[in-house]
Amino acid sequence: MTSPAPAPRIDLVPLASADRAAWLARMEAAFAAGVRDAGLQPGEQPIPKAAEMQEELDAPGTEVLQIVRDGEVIGGAAIGALDQGRRSLELLFIDAGHHGGGAGSRAWEAIEARYPDTEVWETDTPYFDQRNIHFYINRCGFHAVEFFHPGHRREHGDDRGGKPGGEHDGGPDRMFRFEKRMPSARH
């Protein structure tokens, strides 16, 4: 009987400025694939666009990372510091050709290990993206804590480049907000 092959190694590498344009293009492609996977047509739902993300990626306290599996870049993440003990997962994406093999879960584990002082993680995802909702709740241990829609708008501008009041150019902001309290943070 042979033992299973070890899981491929996942590394998080800070994004070099020379790789930024390619990172942004891959981010757009990954989110566009999420729209297609949900059975929607391009443009039916807003997705993060490279031009919108520039300011967010340059925000103070934001770390932009490449997700590297066995030497190959397969995704990216952007992590923001909210306040003491809280961090925001601004973006996490795995290139479409690498879905389904556990790379996203291992990338999330690597992110948690990179920021061991985090007490509470926060992120959000569009209401239509069942794959993401499944990933955050069932794989990563997040809990849905808020749902933004036309009757319950954000008090601030959308973290994904939307307008104050939660509107994107493509329509109202319908997003789940998730939180994950780390075990050391539970009292």
XYZ file of C-alpha atoms in Angstrom:
187
model
C 0.000 0.000 0.000
C 1.377 3.395 -0.944
C 0.896 6.453 1.180
C -0.758 9.495 -0.377
C 1.493 12.144 -1.836
C 2.089 15.088 0.482
C -0.017 18.178 -0.155
C 1.752 20.666 -2.411
C 3.515 23.453 -0.542
C 1.789 26.838 -0.444
C 3.875 29.971 0.072
C 2.766 33.578 0.422
C 5.143 35.966 -1.308
C 4.827 39.770 -1.122
C 3.855 41.163 -4.515
C 6.735 42.850 -6.337
C 5.810 46.053 -8.151
C 6.964 44.484 -11.444
C 4.311 41.754 -11.004
C 1.430 44.073 -10.104
C -0.177 44.368 -13.567
C -0.187 40.578 -14.024
C -1.593 40.114 -10.480
C -4.439 42.537 -11.223
C -5.219 40.857 -14.568
C -5.335 37.435 -12.891
C -7.555 38.851 -10.116
C -10.038 40.168 -12.700
C -10.027 36.829 -14.547
C -10.630 34.878 -11.324
C -13.612 37.035 -10.331
C -15.017 36.927 -13.888
C -14.840 33.114 -13.680
C -16.895 33.309 -10.468
C -19.609 35.208 -12.333
C -19.599 32.598 -15.127
C -19.616 29.727 -12.608
C -22.729 31.264 -11.038
C -24.470 31.046 -14.432
C -24.427 34.802 -14.983
C -23.381 36.786 -18.019
C -20.392 39.151 -17.932
C -21.537 42.523 -16.632
C -24.610 41.145 -14.817
C -22.817 41.550 -11.492
C -19.989 43.909 -10.579
C -16.579 42.383 -9.996
C -13.412 44.051 -8.726
C -11.631 45.802 -11.577
C -7.913 46.517 -11.740
C -8.446 50.277 -11.980
C -10.681 50.247 -8.878
C -8.247 48.126 -6.882
C -5.170 50.358 -7.251
C -6.145 52.639 -4.352
C -7.154 49.740 -2.123
C -3.900 47.886 -2.717
C -1.938 51.038 -1.872
C -3.889 51.726 1.337
C -1.753 52.014 4.475
C -1.455 48.690 6.271
C -2.430 46.572 3.249
C -0.167 43.683 2.310
C -0.556 42.254 -1.189
C 0.565 38.662 -1.647
C 1.092 36.124 -4.394
C -0.098 32.593 -3.593
C 2.593 30.211 -4.811
C 2.201 26.430 -4.989
C 5.386 24.457 -5.546
C 7.020 27.468 -7.220
C 4.053 28.382 -9.464
C 1.934 31.491 -8.824
C -1.683 30.297 -8.625
C -3.488 33.190 -6.947
C -3.297 36.230 -4.765
C -4.519 37.885 -1.605
C -4.700 41.358 -0.121
C -4.771 41.705 3.658
C -5.723 44.938 5.399
C -5.254 45.933 9.025
C -8.505 47.331 10.457
C -7.588 47.995 14.067
C -5.924 46.227 16.962
C -6.554 42.499 16.638
C -8.718 42.789 13.506
C -7.723 42.208 9.911
C -9.623 42.308 6.671
C -9.227 39.772 3.913
C -9.741 42.310 1.134
C -9.233 39.777 -1.654
C -8.427 36.121 -2.000
C -8.405 34.431 -5.358
C -7.156 31.207 -6.858
C -6.722 31.082 -10.625
C -9.615 29.179 -12.225
C -7.396 26.358 -13.489
C -6.410 25.514 -9.905
C -9.847 25.252 -8.268
C -11.014 22.128 -6.499
C -7.691 20.774 -5.282
C -7.589 22.362 -1.844
C -5.251 25.212 -2.811
C -7.659 27.843 -1.484
C -7.989 26.117 1.885
C -4.224 25.716 2.185
C -3.721 29.347 1.157
C -6.144 30.430 3.885
C -4.265 28.304 6.449
C -1.026 29.997 5.355
C -2.644 33.432 5.730
C -3.824 32.598 9.254
C -0.311 31.392 10.134
C 1.243 34.587 8.702
C -0.863 36.772 11.024
C -0.990 34.845 14.328
C -1.927 37.945 16.350
C -5.243 38.346 14.496
C -8.231 37.911 16.793
C -10.986 38.551 14.243
C -10.891 38.245 10.465
C -13.427 40.024 8.281
C -14.251 39.604 4.599
C -17.193 39.828 2.261
C -18.368 38.157 -0.901
C -21.191 38.667 -3.424
C -24.514 36.999 -2.653
C -24.533 35.088 -5.958
C -21.161 33.406 -5.507
C -22.127 30.127 -3.856
C -18.635 28.711 -4.309
C -17.163 31.563 -2.243
C -19.901 31.359 0.389
C -19.257 27.611 0.746
C -15.505 28.215 0.928
C -15.643 30.865 3.643
C -18.253 29.138 5.819
C -17.562 25.423 5.339
C -13.831 25.394 4.607
C -12.444 28.392 6.497
C -14.807 28.645 9.475
C -16.237 32.123 8.866
C -19.750 33.074 9.952
C -22.114 35.320 7.991
C -22.755 38.342 10.203
C -24.420 40.816 7.856
C -26.086 40.979 4.452
C -25.966 44.227 2.493
C -28.755 44.908 -0.018
C -30.807 47.916 -1.183
C -32.748 47.967 2.114
C -29.627 47.579 4.283
C -26.728 49.531 2.879
C -23.204 49.954 4.124
C -22.595 53.027 6.231
C -19.354 53.641 4.310
C -18.210 53.228 0.737
C -17.791 49.710 -0.573
C -14.354 48.266 0.116
C -14.342 46.941 -3.449
C -14.416 50.331 -5.151
C -18.137 50.986 -4.894
C -19.787 54.277 -4.085
C -20.912 55.463 -0.643
C -24.258 53.896 0.137
C -23.120 50.599 -1.339
C -23.784 51.161 -5.027
C -21.478 49.955 -7.782
C -21.717 51.239 -11.307
C -23.254 47.824 -12.053
C -26.053 48.004 -9.474
C -26.804 47.717 -5.797
C -24.337 46.126 -3.450
C -25.600 42.689 -2.401
C -22.854 41.221 -0.272
C -22.479 38.921 2.695
C -20.079 40.134 5.368
C -18.275 37.345 7.202
C -16.250 37.221 10.396
C -14.022 34.573 11.859
C -13.011 34.748 15.506
C -9.773 32.938 16.081
C -9.753 30.356 18.897
C -7.355 32.428 21.007
C -9.847 35.326 20.797
C -12.750 33.379 22.313
C -13.337 34.111 25.979
